[in-house]
Short mmCIF file of C-alpha atoms and ligand atoms in Angstrom, two decimals:
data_model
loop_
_atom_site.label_atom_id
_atom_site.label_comp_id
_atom_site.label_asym_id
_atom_site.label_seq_id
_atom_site.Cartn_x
_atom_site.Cartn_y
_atom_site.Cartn_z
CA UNK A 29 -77.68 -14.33 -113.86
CA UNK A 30 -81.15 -14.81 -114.98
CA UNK A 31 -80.65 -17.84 -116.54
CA UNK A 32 -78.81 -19.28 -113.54
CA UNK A 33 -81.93 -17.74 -111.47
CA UNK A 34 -84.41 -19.68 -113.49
CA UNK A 35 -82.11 -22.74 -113.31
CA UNK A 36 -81.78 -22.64 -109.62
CA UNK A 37 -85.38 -21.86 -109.73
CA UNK A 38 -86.41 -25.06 -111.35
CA UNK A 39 -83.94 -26.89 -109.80
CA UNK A 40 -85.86 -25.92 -106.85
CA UNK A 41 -88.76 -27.15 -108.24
CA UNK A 42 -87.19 -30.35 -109.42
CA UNK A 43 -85.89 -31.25 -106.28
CA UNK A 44 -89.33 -30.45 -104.45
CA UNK A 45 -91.06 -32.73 -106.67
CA UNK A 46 -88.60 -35.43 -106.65
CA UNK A 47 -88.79 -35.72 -102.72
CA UNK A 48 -92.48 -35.36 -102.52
CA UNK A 49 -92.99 -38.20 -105.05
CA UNK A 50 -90.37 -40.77 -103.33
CA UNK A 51 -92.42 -39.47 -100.05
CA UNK A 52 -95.44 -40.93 -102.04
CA UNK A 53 -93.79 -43.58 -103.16
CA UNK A 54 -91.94 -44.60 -100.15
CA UNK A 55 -95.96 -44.16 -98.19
CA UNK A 56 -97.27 -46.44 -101.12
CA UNK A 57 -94.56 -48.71 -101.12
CA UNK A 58 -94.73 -48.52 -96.75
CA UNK A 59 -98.75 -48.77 -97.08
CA UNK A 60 -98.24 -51.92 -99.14
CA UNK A 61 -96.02 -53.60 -96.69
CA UNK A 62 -98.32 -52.66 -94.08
CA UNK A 63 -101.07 -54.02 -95.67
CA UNK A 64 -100.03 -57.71 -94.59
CA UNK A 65 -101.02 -60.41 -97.20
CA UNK A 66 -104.78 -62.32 -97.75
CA UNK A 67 -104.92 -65.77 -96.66
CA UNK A 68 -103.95 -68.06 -100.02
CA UNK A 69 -102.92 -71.92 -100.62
CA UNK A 70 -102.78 -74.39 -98.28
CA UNK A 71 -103.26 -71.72 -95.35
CA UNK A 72 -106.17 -70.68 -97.12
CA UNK A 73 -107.64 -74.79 -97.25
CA UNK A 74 -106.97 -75.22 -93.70
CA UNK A 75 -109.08 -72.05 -92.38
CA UNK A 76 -111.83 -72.58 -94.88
CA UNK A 77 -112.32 -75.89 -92.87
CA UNK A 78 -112.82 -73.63 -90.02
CA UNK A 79 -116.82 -73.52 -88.58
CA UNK A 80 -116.42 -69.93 -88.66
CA UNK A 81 -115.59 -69.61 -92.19
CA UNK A 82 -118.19 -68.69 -94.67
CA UNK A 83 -118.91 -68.38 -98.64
CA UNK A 84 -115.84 -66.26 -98.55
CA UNK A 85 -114.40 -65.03 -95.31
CA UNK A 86 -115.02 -65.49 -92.12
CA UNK A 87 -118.51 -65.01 -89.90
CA UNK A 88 -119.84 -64.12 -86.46
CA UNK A 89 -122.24 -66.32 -84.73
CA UNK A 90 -124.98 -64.10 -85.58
CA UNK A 91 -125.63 -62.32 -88.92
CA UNK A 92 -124.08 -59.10 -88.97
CA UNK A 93 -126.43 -55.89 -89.65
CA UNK A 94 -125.76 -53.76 -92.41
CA UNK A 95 -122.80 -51.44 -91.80
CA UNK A 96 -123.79 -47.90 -91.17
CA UNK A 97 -124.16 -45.35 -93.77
CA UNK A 98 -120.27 -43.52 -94.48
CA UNK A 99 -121.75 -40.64 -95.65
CA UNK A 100 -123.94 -40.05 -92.38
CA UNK A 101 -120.65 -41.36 -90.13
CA UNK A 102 -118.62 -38.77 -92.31
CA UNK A 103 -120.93 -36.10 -91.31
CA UNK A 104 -120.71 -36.90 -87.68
CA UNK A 105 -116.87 -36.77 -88.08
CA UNK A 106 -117.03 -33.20 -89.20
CA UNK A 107 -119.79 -31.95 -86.69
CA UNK A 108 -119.17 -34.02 -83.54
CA UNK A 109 -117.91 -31.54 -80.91
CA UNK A 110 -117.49 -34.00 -78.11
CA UNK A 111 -114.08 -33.71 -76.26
CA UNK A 112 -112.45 -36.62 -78.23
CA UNK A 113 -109.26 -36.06 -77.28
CA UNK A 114 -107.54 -35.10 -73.84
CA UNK A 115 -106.81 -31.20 -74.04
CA UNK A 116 -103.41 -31.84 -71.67
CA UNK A 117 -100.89 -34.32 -71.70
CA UNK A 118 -101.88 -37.13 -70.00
CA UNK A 119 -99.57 -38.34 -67.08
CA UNK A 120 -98.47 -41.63 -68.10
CA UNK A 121 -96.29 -43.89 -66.06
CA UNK A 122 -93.02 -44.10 -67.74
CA UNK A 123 -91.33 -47.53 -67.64
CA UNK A 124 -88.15 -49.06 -68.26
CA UNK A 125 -86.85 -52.26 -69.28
CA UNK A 126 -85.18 -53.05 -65.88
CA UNK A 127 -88.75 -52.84 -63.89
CA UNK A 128 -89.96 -56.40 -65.83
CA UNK A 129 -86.47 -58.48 -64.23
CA UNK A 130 -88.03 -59.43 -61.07
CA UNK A 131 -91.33 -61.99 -61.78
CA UNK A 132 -94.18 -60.63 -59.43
CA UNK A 133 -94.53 -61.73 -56.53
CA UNK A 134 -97.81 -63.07 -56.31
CA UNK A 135 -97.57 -65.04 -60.03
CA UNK A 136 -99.70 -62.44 -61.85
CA UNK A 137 -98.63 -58.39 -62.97
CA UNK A 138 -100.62 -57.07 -65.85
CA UNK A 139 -99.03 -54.01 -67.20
CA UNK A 140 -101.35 -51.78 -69.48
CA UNK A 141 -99.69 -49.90 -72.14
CA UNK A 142 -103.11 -48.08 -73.00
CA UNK A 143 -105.54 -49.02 -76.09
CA UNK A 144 -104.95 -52.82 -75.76
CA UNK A 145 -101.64 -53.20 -75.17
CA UNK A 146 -100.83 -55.23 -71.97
CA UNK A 147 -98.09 -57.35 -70.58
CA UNK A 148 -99.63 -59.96 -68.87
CA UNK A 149 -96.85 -62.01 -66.35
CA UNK A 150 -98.49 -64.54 -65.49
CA UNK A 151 -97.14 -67.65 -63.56
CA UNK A 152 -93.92 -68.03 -64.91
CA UNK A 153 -94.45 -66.72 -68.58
CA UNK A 154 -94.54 -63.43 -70.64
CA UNK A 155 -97.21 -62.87 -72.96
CA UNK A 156 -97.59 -59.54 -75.09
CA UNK A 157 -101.09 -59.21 -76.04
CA UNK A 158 -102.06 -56.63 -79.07
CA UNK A 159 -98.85 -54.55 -79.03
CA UNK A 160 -99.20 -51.51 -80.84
CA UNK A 161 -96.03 -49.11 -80.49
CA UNK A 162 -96.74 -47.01 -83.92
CA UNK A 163 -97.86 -43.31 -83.80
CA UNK A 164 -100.86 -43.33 -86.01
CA UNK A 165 -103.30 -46.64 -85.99
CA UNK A 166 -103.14 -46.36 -90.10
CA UNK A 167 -101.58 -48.32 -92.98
CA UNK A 168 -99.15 -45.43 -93.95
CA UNK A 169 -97.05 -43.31 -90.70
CA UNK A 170 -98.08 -39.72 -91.89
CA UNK A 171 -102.10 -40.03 -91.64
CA UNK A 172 -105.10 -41.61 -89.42
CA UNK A 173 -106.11 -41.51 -85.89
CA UNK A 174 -102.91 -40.52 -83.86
CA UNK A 175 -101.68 -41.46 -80.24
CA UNK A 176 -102.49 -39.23 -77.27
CA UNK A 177 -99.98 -40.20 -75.25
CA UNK A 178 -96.49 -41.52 -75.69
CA UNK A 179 -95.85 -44.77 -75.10
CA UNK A 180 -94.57 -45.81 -71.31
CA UNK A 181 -91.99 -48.00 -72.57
CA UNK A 182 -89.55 -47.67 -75.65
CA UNK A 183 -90.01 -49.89 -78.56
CA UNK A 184 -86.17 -50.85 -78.02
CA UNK A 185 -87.17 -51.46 -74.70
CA UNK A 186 -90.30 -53.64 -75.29
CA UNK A 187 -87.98 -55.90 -77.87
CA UNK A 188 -85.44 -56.55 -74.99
CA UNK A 189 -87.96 -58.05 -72.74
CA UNK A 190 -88.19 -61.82 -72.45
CA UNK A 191 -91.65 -62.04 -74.00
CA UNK A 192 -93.18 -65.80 -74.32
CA UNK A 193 -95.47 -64.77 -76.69
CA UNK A 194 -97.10 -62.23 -78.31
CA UNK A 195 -100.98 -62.99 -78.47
CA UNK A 196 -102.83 -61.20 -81.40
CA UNK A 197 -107.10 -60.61 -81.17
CA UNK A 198 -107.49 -59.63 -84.87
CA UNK A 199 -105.77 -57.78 -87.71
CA UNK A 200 -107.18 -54.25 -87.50
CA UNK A 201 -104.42 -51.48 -87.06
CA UNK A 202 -105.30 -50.67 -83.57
CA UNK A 203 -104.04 -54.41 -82.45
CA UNK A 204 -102.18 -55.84 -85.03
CA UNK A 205 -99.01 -53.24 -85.89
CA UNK A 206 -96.68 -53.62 -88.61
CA UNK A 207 -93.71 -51.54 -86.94
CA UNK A 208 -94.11 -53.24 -83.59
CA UNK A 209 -94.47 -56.50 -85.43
CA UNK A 210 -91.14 -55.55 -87.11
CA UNK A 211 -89.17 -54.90 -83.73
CA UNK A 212 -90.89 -58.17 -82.36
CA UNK A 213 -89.26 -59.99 -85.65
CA UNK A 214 -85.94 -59.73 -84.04
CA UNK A 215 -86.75 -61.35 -81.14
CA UNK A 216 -86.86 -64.99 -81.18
CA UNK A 217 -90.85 -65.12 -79.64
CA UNK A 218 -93.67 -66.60 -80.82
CA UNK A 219 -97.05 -65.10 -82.44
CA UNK A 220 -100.39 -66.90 -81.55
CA UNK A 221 -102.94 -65.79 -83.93
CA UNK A 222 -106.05 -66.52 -84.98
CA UNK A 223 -106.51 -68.31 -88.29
CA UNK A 224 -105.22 -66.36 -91.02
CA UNK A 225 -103.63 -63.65 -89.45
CA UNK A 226 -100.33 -65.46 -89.67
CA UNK A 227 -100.00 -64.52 -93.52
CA UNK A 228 -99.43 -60.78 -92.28
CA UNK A 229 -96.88 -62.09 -90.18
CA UNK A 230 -95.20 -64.20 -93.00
CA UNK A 231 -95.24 -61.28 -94.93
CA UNK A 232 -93.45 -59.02 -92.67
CA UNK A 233 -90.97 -61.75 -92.72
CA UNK A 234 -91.75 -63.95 -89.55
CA UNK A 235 -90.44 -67.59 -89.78
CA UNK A 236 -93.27 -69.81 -90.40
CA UNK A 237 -92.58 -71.76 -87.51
CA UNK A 238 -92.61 -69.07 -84.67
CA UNK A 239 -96.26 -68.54 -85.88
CA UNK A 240 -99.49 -70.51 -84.25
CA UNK A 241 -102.83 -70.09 -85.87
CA UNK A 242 -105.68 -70.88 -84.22
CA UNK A 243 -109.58 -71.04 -84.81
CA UNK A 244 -112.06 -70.86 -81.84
CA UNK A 245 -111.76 -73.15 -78.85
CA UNK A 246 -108.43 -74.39 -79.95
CA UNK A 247 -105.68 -73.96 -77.58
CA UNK A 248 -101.61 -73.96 -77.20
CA UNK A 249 -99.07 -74.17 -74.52
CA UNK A 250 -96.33 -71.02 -73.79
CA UNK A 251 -94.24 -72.63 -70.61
CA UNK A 252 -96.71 -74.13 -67.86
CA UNK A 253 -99.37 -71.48 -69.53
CA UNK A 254 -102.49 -72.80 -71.74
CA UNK A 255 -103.54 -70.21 -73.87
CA UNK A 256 -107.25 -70.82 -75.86
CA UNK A 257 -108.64 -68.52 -78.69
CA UNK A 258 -112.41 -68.12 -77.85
CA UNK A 259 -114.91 -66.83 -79.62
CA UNK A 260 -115.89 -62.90 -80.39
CA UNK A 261 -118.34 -60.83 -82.21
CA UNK A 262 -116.19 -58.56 -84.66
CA UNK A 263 -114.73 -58.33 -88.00
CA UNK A 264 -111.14 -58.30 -90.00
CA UNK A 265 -109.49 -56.73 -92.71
CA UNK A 266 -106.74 -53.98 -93.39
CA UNK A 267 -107.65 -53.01 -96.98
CA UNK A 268 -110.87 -52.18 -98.58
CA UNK A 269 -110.37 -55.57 -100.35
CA UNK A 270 -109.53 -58.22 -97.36
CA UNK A 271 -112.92 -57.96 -95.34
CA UNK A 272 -112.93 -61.05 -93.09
CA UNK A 273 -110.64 -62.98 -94.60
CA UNK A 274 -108.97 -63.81 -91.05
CA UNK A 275 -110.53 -64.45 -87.85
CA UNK A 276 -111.39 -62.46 -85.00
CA UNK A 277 -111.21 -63.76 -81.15
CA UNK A 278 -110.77 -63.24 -77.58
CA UNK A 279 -108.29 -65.34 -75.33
CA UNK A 280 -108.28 -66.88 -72.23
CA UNK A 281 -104.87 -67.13 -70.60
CA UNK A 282 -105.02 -70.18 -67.90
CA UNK A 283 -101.68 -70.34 -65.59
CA UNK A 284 -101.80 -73.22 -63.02
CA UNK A 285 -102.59 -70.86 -60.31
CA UNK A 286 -104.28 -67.79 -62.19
CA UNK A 287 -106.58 -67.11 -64.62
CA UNK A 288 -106.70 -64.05 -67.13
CA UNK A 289 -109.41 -63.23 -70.15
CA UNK A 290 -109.25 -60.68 -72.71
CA UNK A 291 -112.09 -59.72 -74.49
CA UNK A 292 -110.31 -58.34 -78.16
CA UNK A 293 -112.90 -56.29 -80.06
CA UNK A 294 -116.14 -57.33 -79.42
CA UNK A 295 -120.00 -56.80 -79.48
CA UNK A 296 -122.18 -58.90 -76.49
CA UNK A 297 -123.45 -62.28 -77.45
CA UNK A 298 -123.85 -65.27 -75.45
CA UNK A 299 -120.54 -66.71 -76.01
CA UNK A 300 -118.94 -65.19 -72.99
CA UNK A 301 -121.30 -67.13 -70.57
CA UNK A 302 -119.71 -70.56 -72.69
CA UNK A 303 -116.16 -69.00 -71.22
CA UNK A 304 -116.91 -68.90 -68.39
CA UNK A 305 -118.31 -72.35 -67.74
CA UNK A 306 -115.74 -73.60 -69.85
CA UNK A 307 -112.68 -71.81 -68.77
CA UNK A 308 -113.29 -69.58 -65.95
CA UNK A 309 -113.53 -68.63 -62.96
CA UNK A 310 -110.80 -65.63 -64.05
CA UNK A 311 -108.54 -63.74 -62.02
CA UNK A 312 -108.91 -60.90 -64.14
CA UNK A 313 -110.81 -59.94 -67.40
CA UNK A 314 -109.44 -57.11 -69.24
CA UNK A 315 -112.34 -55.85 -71.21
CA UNK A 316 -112.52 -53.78 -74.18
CA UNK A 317 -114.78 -50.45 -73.21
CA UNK A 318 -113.93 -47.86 -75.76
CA UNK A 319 -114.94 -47.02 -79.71
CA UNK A 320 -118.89 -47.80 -78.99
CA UNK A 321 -121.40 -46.58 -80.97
CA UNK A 322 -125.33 -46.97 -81.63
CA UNK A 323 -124.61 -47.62 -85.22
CA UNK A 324 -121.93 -50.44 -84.74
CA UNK A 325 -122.59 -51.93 -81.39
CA UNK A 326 -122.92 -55.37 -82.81
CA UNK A 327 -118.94 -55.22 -83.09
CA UNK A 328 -118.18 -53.26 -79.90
CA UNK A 329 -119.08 -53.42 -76.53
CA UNK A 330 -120.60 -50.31 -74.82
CA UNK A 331 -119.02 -50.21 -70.70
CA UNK A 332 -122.18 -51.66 -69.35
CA UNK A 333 -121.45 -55.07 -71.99
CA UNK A 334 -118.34 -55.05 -71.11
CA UNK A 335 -118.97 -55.65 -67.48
CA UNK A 336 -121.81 -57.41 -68.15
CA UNK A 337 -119.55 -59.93 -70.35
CA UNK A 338 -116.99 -60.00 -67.31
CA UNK A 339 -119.89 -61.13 -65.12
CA UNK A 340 -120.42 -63.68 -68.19
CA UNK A 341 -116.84 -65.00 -67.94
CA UNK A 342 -117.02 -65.32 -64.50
CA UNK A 343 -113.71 -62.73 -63.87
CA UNK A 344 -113.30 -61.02 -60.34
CA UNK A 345 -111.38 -58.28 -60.99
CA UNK A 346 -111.95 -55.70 -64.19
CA UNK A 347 -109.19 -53.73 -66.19
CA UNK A 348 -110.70 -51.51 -68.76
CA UNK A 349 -108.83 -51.83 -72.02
CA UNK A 350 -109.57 -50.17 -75.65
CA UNK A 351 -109.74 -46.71 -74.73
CA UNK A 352 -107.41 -43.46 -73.53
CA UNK A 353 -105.37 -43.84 -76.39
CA UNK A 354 -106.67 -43.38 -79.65
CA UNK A 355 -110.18 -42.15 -80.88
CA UNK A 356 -111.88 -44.62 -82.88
CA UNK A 357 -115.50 -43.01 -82.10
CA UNK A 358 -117.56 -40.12 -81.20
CA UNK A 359 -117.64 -40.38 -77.83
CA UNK A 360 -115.96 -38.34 -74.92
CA UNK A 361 -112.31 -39.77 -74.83
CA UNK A 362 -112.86 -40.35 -70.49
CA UNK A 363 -116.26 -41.23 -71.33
CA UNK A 364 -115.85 -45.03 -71.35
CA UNK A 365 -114.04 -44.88 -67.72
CA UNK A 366 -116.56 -42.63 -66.24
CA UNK A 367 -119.74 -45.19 -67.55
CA UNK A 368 -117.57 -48.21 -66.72
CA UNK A 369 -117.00 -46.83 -63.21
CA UNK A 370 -120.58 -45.93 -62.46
CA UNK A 371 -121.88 -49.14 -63.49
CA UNK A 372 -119.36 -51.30 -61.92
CA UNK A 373 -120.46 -49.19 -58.49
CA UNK A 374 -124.23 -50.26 -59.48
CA UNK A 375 -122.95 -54.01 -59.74
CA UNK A 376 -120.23 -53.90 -56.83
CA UNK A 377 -117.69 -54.75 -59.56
CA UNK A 378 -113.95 -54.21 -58.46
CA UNK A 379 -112.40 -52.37 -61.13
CA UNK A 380 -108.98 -51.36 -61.65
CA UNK A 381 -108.16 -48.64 -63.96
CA UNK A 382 -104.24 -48.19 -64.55
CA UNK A 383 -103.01 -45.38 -66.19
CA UNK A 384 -101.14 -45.64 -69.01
CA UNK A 385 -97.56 -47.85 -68.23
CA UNK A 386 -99.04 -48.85 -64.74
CA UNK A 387 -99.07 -52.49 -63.45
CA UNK A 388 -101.78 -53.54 -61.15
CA UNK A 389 -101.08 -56.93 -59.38
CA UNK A 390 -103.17 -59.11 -57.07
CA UNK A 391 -103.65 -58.60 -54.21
CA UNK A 392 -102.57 -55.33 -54.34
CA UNK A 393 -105.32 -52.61 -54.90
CA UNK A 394 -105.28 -49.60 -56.74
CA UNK A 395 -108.35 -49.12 -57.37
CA UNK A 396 -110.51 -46.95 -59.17
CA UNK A 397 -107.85 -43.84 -59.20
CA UNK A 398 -109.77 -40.99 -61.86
CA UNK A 399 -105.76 -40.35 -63.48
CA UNK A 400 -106.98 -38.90 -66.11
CA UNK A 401 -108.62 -35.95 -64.13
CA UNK A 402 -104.79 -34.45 -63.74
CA UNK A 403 -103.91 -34.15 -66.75
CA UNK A 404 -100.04 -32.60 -67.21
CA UNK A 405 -98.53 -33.58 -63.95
CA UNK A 406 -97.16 -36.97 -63.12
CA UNK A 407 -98.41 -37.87 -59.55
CA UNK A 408 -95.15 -37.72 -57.43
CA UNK A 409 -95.74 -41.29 -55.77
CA UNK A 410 -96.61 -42.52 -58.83
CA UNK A 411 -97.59 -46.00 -58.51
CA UNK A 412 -94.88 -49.06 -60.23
ZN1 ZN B 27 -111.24 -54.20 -84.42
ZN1 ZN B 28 -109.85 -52.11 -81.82
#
């Protein structure tokens, strides 16, 4: 009996140890895929040809101030009391894969999926910009800064959907996602990256040839669309060893009749007046206004440079992007709304801010609703 206790006992202990190590190992061997691969051979010749590329890795227009101090960010992390994170569920707009059969009406639907996510239907095509469909924004599934909200649209869904092209800014975790990436593999669409981002993609297994890379100011066609990587302020890397070794950008998305930019991650510099004498006027910018901070605003907006930039671009109408989703930062998690909204009143900027799943569509105006002032109810009318 005893001995049988003890062996049970150990057995026990066997088994517990057995399943937490293949947990470890299946997180390493997961955080390794998930990693995505550094730019080598002849992709690596072609993008050190690029203007942006450096000594070794890629570089912003202007030189980049020293990063801020992770002991003094670490602190903040443990004493910042700020309301980072919604306290209710937030009423998202559930969607389904049916909604996205009829093309809109007017040529142009943008569908925000919150962070960056958006569908943007524009004249005839589908283009996916930064999906990101995983639970935690991390390189392993159990750890690192988590969703607040469900997505509006199943993953299954979101692979059924005739998509054109998925559009990636950059290769941090919060746009570039290795289980989206993996539903998107089964579809037969095609990735437009820029430079160097494609080895991720080749490493999750994406056919070389559904993959465009492209440096700053290059463009490519998706139907009758013309889609141009422009320049951004920002930075790369998934590891602590792949810092810049891929580019960064923003895109502008030019149908025959309408006009979209997105602004990717991004700090203010002068580029986005170039845009906009280059490329715009735009129908719409969607503007990254979330994850600020004093001590790395050189690589992200505030609200006020994001509108400011959208004034830049030349854009009419303003969808906030980058923010109600995850918390990258210190700030409020409604905080970037409420300063976008307040300056945009200043400026007589029209802004639209979706919640979470909702499609706005010109010339149809929703407006400045505050959705995320009712918090754990679904409005009944909700909005398509
Ligand atoms: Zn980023
Ligand atoms: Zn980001």
């Amino acid at each position: 009996m005893q001995s049988s206790k003890r062996f049970s006992t150990s057995s026990l202990l066997f088994s517990l140890s057995t399943v937490t190590l293949l947990f470890l190992l299946g997180g390493f061997y997961a955080g390794c895929a998930s990693f995505g691969a550094t730019p080598e051979g002849a992709r690596l010749e072609r993008i050190q040809k690029s203007e942006q590329y450096g000594e070794d890795g890629f570089v912003n227009v202007h030189p980049a101030p020293e990063s801020p101090a992770f002991l003094a960010v670490a602190w903040e992390f443990l004493t910042n009391d700020e309301p980072i994170e919604p306290e209710k569920e937030l009423s998202i707009q559930k969607r389904s894969v049916s909604e996205f059969t009829e093309p809109p009406a007017d040529g142009l639907r943008i569908t925000w999926f919150g962070h960056s996510s958006i569908l943007v239907e524009i004249d005839g095509s589908m283009i996916l910009i930064d999906p990101v469909w995983g639970d935690r924004v991390s390189p392993v599934s159990f750890m690192g800064p988590q969703r607040f909200h469900e997505n509006p649209l199943s993953l299954e869904e979101l692979a059924q959907l005739p998509i054109d092209a998925v559009v990636i800014s950059h290769d941090h975790y919060d746009h570039l996602d290795y289980p989206t990436i993996l539903a998107l593999k089964e579809t037969n669409t095609r990735f437009l990256v820029p430079l160097g981002v494609g080895a991720h993609l080749e490493r999750w297994g994406i056919e070389p040839s559904r993959i465009e890379e492209l440096d700053w100011w290059d463009e490519t066609r998706v139907g009758s669309i013309r889609l141009v990587a422009t320049p951004a302020q920002h930075f790369s890397g998934r590891t602590l060893g792949d810092r810049d070794k891929t580019l960064w950008s923003s895109w502008a998305i030019l149908g025959p009749k309408h006009r979209v930019f997105y602004s990717g991650d991004t700090g203010y510099f002068e580029a986005f007046k170039e845009i906009g004498e280059r490329l715009g006027p735009f129908d719409v910018s969607l503007m990254a206004i979330g994850a600020y901070d004093d001590r790395w605003a050189f690589v992200h907006f505030t609200p006020e440079e994001a509108l400011q930039a959208h004034k830049d671009v030349r854009a009419k109408k303003f969808v906030p992007v980058h923010w109600g989703t995850f918390n990258l930062a210190f700030h409020g998690w409604t905080e970037p709304a409420e300063r976008t909204l307040e300056t945009a009143r200043k400026d007589s900027i029209e802004v639209w801010t979706p919640r979470p799943g909702q499609s706005v569509s010109p010339p149809m105006d929703i407006a400045t609703s505050r959705w995320w002032e009712t918090l754990g109810k679904l409005a009944e009318n909700s909005e398509p």
